Coordinates of C-alpha atoms and ligand atoms in Angstrom, one line a residue:
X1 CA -35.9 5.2 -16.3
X2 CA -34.4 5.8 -12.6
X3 CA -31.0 7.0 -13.7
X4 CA -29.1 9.3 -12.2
X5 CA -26.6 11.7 -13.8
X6 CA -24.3 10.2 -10.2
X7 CA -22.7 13.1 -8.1
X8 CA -19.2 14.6 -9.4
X9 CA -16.3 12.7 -7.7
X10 CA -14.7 15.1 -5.2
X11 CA -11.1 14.5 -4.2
X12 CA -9.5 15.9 -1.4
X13 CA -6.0 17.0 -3.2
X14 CA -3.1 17.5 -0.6
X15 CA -1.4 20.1 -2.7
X16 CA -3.6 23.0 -2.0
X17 CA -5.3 21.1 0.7
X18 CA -8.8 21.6 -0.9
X19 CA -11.3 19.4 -2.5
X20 CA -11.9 19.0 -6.4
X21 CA -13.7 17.6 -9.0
X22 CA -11.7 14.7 -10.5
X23 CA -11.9 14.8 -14.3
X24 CA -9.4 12.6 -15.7
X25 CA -6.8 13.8 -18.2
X26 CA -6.4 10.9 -20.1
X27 CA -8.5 7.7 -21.0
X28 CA -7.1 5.2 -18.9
X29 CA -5.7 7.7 -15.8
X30 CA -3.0 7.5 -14.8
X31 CA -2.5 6.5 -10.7
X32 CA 0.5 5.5 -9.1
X33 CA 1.1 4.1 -5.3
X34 CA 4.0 4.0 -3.0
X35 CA 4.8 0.2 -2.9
X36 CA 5.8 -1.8 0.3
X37 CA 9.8 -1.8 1.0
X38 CA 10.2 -5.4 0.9
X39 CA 12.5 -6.5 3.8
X40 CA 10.1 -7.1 6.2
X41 CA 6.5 -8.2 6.7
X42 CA 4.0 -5.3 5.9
X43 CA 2.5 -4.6 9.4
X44 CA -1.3 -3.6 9.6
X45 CA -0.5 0.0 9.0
X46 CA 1.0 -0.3 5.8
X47 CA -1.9 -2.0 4.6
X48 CA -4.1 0.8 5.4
X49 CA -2.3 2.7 2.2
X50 CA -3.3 -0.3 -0.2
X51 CA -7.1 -0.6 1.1
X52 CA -7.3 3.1 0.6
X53 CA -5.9 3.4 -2.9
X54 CA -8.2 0.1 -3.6
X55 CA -10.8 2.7 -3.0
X56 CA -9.9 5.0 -5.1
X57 CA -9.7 2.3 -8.0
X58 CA -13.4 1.0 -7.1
X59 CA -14.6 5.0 -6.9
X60 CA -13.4 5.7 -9.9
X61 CA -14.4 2.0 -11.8
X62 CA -18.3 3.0 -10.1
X63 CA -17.8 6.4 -12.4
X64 CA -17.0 4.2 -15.5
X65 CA -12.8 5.9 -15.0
X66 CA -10.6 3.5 -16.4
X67 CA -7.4 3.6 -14.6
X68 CA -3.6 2.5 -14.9
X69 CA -2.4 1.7 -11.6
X70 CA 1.2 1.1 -10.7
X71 CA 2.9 -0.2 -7.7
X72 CA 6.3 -0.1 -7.2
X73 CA 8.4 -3.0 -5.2
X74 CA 10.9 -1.6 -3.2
X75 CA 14.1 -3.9 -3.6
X76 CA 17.1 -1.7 -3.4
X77 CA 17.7 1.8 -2.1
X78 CA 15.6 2.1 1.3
X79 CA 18.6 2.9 3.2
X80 CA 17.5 2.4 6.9
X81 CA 15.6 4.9 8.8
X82 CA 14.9 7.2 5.7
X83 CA 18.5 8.3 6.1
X84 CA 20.7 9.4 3.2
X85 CA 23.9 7.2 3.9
X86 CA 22.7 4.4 6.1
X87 CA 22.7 0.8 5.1
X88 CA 20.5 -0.3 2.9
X89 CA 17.2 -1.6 4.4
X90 CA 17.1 -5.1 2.7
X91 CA 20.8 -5.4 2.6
X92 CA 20.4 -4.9 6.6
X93 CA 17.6 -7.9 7.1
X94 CA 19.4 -10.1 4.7
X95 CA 22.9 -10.0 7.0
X96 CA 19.8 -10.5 10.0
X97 CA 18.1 -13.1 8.3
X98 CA 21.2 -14.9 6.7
X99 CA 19.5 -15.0 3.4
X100 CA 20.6 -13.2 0.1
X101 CA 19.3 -10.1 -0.4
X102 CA 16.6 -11.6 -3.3
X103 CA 16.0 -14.0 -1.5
X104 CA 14.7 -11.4 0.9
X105 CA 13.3 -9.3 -1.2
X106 CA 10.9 -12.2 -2.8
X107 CA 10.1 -13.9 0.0
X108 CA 8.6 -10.6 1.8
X109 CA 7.2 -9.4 -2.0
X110 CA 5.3 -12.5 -1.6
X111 CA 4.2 -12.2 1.9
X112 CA 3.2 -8.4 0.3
X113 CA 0.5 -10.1 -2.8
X114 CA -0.4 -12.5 0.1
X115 CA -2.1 -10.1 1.9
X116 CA -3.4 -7.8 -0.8
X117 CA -5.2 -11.0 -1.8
X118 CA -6.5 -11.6 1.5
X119 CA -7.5 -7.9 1.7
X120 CA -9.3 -8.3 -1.9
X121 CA -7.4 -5.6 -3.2
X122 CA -7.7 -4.9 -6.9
X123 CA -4.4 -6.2 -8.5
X124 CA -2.3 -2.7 -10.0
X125 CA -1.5 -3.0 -14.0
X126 CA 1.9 -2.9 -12.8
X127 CA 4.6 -3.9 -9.8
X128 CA 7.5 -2.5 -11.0
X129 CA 10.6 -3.3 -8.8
X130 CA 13.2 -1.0 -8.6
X131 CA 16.0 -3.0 -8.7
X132 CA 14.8 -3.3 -12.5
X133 CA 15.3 0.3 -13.3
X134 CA 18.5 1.1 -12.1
X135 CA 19.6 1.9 -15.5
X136 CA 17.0 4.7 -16.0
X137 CA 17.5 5.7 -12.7
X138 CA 20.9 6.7 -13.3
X139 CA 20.4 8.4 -16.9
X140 CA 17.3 10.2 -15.0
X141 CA 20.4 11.7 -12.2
X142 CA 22.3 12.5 -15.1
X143 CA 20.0 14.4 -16.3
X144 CA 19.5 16.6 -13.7
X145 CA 23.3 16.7 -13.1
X146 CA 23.3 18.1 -16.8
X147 CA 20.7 20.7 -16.0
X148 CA 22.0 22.1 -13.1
X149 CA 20.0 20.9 -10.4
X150 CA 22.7 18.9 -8.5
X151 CA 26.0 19.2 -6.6
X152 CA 28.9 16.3 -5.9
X153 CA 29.8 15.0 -2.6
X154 CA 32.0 12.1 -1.5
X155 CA 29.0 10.4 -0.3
X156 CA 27.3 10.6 -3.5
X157 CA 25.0 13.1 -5.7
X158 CA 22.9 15.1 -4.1
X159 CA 19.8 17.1 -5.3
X160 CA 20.0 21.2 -4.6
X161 CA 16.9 22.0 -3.2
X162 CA 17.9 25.7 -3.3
X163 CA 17.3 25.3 -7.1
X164 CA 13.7 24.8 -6.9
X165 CA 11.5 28.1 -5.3
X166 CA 8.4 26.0 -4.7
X167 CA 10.1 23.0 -2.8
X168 CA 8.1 21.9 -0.4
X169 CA 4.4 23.7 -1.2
X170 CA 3.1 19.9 -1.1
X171 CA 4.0 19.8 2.7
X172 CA 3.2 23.5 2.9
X173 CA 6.4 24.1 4.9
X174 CA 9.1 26.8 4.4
X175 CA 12.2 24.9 3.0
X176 CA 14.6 25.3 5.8
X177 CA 11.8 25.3 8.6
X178 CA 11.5 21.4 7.5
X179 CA 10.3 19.2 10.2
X180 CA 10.9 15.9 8.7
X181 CA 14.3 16.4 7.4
X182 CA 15.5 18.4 10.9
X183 CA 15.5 14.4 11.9
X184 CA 17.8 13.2 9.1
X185 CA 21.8 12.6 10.0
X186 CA 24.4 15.2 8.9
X187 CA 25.9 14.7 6.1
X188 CA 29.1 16.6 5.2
X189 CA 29.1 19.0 2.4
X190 CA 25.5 19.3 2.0
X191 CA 24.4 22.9 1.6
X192 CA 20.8 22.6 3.1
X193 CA 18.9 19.8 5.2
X194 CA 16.4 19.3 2.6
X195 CA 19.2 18.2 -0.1
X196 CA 19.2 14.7 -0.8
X197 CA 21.1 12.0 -2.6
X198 CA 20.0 11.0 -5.8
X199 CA 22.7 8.5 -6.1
X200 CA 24.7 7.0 -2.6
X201 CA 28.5 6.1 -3.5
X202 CA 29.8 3.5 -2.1
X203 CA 32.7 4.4 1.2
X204 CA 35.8 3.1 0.8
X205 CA 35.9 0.0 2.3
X206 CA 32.0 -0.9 2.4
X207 CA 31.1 -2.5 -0.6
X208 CA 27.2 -2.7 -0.5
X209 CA 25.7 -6.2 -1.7
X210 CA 23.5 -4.7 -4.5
X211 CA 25.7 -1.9 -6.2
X212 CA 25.8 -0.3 -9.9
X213 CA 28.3 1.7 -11.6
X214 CA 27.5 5.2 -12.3
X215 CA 29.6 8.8 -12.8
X216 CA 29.5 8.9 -9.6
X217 CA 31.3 5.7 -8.4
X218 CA 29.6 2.5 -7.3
X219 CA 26.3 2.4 -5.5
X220 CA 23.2 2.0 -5.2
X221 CA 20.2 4.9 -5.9
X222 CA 18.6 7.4 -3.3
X223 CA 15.2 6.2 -2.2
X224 CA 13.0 9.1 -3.5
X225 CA 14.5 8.4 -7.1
X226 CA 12.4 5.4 -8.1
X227 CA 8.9 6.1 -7.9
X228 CA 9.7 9.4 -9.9
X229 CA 11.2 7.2 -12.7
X230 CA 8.9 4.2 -12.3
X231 CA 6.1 6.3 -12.8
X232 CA 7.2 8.3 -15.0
X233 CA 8.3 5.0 -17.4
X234 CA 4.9 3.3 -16.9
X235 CA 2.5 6.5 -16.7
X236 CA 4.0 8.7 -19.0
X237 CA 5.7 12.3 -18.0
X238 CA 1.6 13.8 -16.3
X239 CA -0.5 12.0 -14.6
X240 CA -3.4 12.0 -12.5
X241 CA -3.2 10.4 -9.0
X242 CA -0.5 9.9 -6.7
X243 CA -1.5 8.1 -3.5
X244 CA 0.6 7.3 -0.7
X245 CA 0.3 7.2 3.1
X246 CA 0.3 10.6 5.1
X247 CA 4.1 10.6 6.4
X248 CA 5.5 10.7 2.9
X249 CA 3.7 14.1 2.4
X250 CA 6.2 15.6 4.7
X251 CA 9.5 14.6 2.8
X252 CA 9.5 11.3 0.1
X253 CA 6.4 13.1 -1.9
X254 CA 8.5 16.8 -2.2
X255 CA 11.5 14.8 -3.1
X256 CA 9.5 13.1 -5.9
X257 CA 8.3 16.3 -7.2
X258 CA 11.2 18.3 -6.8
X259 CA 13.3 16.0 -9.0
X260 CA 10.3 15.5 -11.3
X261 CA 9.6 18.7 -12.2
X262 CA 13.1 19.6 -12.2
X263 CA 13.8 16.6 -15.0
X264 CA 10.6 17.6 -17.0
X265 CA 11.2 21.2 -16.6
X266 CA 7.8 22.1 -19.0
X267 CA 6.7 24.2 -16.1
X268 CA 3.5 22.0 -15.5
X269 CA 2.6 20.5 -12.0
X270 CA 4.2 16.9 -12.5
X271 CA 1.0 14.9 -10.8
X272 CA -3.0 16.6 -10.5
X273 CA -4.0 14.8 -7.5
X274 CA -1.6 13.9 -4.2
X275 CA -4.6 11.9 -2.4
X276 CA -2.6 10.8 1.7
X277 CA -4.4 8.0 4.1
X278 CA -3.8 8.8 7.9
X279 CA -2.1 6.5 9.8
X280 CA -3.6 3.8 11.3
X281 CA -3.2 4.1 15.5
X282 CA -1.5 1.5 17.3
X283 CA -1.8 2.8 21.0
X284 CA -0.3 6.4 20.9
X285 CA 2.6 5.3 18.4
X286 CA 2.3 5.3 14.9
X287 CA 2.6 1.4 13.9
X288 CA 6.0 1.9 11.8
X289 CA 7.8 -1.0 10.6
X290 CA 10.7 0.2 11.9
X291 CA 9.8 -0.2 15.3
X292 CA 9.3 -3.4 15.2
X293 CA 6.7 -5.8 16.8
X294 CA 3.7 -4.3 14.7
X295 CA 1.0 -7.0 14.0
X296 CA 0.5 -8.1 10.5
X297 CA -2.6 -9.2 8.8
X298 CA -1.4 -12.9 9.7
X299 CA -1.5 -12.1 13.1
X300 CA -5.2 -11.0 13.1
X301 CA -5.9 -14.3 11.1
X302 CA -4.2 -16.3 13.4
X303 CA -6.0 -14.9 16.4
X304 CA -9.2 -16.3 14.2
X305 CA -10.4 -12.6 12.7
X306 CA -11.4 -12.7 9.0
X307 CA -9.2 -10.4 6.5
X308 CA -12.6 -8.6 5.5
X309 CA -13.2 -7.9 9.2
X310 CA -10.1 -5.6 9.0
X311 CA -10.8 -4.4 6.0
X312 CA -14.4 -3.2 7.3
X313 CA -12.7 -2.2 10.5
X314 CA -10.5 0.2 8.0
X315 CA -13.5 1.1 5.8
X316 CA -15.8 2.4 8.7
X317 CA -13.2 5.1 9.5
X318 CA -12.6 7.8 6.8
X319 CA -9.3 7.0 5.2
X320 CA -8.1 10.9 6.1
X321 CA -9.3 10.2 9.7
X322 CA -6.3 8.5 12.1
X323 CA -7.5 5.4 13.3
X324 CA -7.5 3.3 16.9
X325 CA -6.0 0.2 15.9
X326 CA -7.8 -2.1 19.0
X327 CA -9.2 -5.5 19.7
X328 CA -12.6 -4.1 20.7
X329 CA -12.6 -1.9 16.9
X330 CA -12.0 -5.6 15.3
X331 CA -14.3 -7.6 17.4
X332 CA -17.0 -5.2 16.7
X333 CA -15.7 -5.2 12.5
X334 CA -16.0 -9.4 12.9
X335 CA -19.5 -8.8 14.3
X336 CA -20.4 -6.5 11.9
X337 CA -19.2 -8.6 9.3
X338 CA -21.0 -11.6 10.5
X339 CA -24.5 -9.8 10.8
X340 CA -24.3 -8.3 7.1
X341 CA -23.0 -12.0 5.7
X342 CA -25.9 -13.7 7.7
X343 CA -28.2 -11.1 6.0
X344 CA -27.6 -11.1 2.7
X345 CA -27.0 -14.5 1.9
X346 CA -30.4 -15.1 1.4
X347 CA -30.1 -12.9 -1.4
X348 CA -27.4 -14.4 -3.5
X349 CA -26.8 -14.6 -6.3
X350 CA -25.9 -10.5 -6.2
X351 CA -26.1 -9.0 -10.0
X352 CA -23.1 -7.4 -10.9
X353 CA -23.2 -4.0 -10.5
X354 CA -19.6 -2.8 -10.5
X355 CA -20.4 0.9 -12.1
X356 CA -23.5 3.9 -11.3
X357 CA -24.3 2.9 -14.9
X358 CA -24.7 -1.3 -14.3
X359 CA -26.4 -0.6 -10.7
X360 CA -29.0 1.9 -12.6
X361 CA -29.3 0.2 -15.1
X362 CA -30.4 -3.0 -13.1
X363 CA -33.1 -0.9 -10.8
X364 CA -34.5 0.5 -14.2
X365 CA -35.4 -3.0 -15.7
X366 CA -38.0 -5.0 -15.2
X367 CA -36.7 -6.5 -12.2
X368 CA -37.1 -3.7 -10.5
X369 CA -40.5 -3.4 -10.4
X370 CA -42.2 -4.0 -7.2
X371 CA -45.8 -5.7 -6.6
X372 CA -47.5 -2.9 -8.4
X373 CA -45.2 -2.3 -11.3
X374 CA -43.7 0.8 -9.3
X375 CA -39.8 1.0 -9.4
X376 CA -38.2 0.6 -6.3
X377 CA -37.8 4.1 -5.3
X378 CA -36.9 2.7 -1.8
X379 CA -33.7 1.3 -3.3
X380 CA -32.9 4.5 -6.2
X381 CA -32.8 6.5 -2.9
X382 CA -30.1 4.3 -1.3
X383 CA -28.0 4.1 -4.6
X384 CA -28.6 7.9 -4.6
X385 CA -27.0 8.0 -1.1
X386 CA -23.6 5.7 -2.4
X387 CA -23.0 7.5 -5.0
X388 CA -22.9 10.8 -3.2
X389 CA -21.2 9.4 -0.1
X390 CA -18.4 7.6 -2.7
X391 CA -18.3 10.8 -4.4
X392 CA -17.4 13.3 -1.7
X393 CA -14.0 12.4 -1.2
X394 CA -14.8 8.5 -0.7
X395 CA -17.2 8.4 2.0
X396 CA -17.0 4.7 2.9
X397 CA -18.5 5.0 7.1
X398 CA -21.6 6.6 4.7
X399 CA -21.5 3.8 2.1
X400 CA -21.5 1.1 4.9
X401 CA -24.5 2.8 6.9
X402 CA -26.6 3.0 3.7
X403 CA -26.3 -0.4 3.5
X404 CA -27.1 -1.2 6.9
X405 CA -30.1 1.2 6.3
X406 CA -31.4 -0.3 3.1
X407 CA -31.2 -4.1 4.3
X408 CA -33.5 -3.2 7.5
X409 CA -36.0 -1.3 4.7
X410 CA -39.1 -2.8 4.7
X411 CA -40.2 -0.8 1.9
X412 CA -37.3 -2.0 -0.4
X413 CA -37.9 -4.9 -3.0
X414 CA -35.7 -8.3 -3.0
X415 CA -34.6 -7.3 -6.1
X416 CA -33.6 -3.6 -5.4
X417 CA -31.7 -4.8 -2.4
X418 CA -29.7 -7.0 -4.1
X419 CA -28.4 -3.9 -6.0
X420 CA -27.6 -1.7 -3.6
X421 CA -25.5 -4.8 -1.9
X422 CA -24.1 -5.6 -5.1
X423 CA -23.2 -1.7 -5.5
X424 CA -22.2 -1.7 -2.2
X425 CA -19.9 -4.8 -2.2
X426 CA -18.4 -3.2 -5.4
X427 CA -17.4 0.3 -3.7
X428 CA -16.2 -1.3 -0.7
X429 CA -14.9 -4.9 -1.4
X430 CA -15.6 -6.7 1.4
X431 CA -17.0 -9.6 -0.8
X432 CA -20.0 -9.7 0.5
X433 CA -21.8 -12.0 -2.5
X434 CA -19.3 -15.1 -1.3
X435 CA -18.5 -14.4 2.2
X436 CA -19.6 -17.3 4.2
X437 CA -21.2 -16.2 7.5
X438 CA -18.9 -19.0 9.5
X439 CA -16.1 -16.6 8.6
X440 CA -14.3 -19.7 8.4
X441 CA -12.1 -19.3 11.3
X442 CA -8.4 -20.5 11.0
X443 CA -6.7 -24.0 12.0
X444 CA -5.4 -23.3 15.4
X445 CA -2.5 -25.8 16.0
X446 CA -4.6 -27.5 19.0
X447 CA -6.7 -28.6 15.9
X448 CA -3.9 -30.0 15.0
X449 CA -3.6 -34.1 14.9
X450 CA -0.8 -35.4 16.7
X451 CA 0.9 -37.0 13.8
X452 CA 1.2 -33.5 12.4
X453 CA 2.0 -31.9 15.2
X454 CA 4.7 -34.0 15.4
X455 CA 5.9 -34.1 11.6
X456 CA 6.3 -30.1 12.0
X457 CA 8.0 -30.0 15.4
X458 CA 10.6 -32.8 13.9
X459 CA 10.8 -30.2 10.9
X460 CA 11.4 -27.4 12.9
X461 CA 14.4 -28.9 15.0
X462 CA 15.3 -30.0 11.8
X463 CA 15.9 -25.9 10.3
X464 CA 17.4 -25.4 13.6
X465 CA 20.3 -27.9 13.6
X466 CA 20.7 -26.8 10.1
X467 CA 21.4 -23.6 10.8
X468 CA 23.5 -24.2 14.0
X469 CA 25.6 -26.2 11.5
X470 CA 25.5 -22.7 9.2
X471 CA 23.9 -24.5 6.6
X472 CA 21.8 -21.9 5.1
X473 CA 20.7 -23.7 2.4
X474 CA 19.2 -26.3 3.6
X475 CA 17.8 -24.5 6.7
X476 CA 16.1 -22.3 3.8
X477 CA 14.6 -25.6 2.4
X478 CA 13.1 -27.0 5.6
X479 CA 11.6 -23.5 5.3
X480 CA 10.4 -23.3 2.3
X481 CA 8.9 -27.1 2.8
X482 CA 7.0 -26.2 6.3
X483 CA 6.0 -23.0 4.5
X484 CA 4.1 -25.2 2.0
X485 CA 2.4 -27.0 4.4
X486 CA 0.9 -23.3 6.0
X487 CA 3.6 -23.3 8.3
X488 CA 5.6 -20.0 9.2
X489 CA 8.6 -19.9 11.5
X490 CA 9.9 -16.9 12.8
X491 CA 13.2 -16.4 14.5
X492 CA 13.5 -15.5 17.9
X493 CA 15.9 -14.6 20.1
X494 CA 14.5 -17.5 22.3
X495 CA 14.4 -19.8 19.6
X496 CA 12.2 -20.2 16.7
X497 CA 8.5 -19.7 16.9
X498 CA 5.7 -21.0 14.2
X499 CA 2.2 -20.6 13.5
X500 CA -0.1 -22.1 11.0
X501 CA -0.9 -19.4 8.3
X502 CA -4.1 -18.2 7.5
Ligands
ZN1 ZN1 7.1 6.8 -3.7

């Protein structure tokens, strides 16, 4: 038999900055992502995060690791611009948006699965949204109120990062020399920079929308607090993988584990692995939702680009290598796309061959056998090469080239290639046994006949009267009815805008 033994999954881990062999602790492992903050569309950038844990889930489903993955849903407690005290990031777009602040926080949760869908990203076990654990979030403050690790300010509860000696190690940065807190507002009282609120009362005289009772007045929670209790609910006190994008390295990722460990107090690192993406390049800025104006996978759909073309556009960079967001980068990805769907559709079906063990399997049976009853050692080699590159620190710009490699191989059998694709397709998830090679492009509205040009326009002016008249309700039904027929209309300062959704 060709089998393997496979190469020992490496994992770059940012505490210590150092690779190392990932051997799970528990049977499923535990992983757990930073979720989107759900008051606006997630831009390209964000999606970067979700592609790259999707890619931890496939490396470790290829090395037979079963996994618990939980995403949290951001619905309450994001106050805006990471600060301690400002207004609440959804309570902020719902006063914009003149919608309630659920209604703002599904809409965009659903715009969220849209395009993890579209990105064929592997669904988590859970999406836990913190509005749903504000009741553990609170006896979790408590607590650490209880054990000392906390101090009382008008403005809320605030965690004393004095307290803990190794604050900070993840973002290997002395506690006061912190670069990412130096550019949070003052708030009075607080005894260092790094401190931050683990519950924000309520001022006097600016009642928040979403607010809970606690001992420390009405409010609402601190934004690092969920994902430590979240996780902690759904994964147990340990686990394996934490994965987020690069920037929360630097201050929501300490906060998590100086509260954690702090709450668990057994002296044991709270999480093994801290795995970060870079950011993804938009220009010289980093494409932060803040900002504003970042495009969104919608936009590339719109502009006729496939979802996979992104996401092999994403997977030809490594995920800790920053990225040059361009239109040149996706019209080569498209291209690219195009060529390896024109070439392998010949060879569909593709077996499944999700795991080292299924792919190996396959090349050892009989339908691996070439002409002369040899095994294809053509395609053992390329299966070789995948599992190596997915196994040093998820190689996917390797992965793809092997590919590219092994379908130009003359010496490779039908049947071996359609095992490395399969194992390919698996590792990477560009869905390459159903893509069609049109990359079905989307309905522009010249496509458009004019009867339904016409109905949409009419529906349109419709919302707009509706709400010139302040009639949200309704103006949120024409919504939700043009929204049904794929169309999406966007507020402008110049007046609404739609487009025909992917
Ligand atoms: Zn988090």
């Amino acid at each position: 038999m060709i089998v393997t033994d496979g190469h020992q999954l490496r994992l770059y881990n940012s505490l210590g900055r150092q690779m190392e062999d990932f051997v799970p602790s528990a049977d499923p492992s535990g992983m757990y992502s930073c979720g989107p903050t759900v008051y606006a569309y997630p831009h390209l950038g964000n999606m970067r995060a979700y592609v790259f844990a999707d890619t931890v889930r496939r490396a470790l489903r290829w090395k037979d690791i079963r996994v618990r993955h939980v995403v949290n849903i951001t619905d309450v407690g994001h106050a805006v611009a990471d600060t301690d005290t400002g207004e609440d990031k959804v309570e902020a777009a719902a006063a914009r948006e003149r919608r309630s602040v659920q209604q703002i926080a599904e809409f965009y949760t659903r715009a969220f699965f849209d395009d993890i869908e579209a990105l064929n990203i592997l669904p988590a076990a859970e999406y836990p949204r913190a509005s749903a654990y504000v009741g553990q979030m609170i006896e979790f403050a408590a607590t650490l109120e209880e054990k000392g690790y906390t101090y009382r300010l008008p403005s809320g509860l605030y965690f004393d990062t004095a307290r803990d000696p190794r604050y900070g190690e993840l973002a290997q940065l002395h506690a006061e020399g912190q670069r990412e807190a130096a550019r949070l507002e003052q708030v009075p009282g607080r005894r260092r920079k790094t401190d931050f609120a683990l519950w924000r009362t309520e001022q006097p005289g600016r009642r928040r929308v979403l607010r809970w009772d606690s001992p420390w007045g009405w409010g609402a929670p601190g934004w690092h607090l969920e994902c430590s209790v979240m996780s902690i609910a759904l994964l147990g006190p340990h686990f394996d993988i934490h994965t987020g994008g690069v920037d929360h390295r630097e201050l929501h990722h300490i906060n998590e584990i100086a509260q954690s460990e702090a709450y668990l107090g057994d002296g044991r690192p709270w999480v093994r692995f801290w795995l970060h993406n870079e950011f993804l390049q938009l220009g010289a800025a980093k494409m932060a939702k803040s900002a504003g104006g970042a495009p969104r996978l919608a936009d590339l759909t719109s502009a006729g680009y496939h979802p996979m073309a992104f996401r092999l556009f994403l997977l030809g960079g490594h995920y800790r290598s920053q990225l040059d967001f361009t239109i040149e980068a996706m019209d080569a990805a498209q291209a690219a796309l195009r060529r390896l769907a024109v070439r392998i559709q010949p060879l569909r079906p593709l077996p499944a061959a999700d795991t080292l063990a299924a792919a190996t399997g396959l090349m050892a049976g009989p339908a691996a056998a070439g002409p002369a009853g040899q095994h294809d050692s053509a395609a053992a080699r390329a299966l070789d090469l995948m599992d190596a590159a997915i196994a040093a620190d998820l190689n996917t710009p390797k992965i793809l080239a092997v590919l590219q490699d092994a379908l130009r191989d003359p010496a490779i059998t039908p049947d071996g290639l359609r095992t490395v694709t399969a194992a390919a397709d698996a590792l990477l998830g560009l869905s390459l046994a159903t893509l069609d090679p049109d990359l079905e492009q989307r309905r522009s509205a010249e496509e458009l006949a004019p009867e339904e040009l016409h109905a949409i326009e009419q529906l349109v002016a419709e919302r707009t009267q509706a709400r010139k008249e302040r009639d949200w309700t309704r103006a949120d039904l024409i919504r939700a009815q043009l929204e049904q027929q794929g169309v999406e209309v966007t507020d402008t300062p110049e007046g609404p805008v739609w487009q025909l959704r992917g």
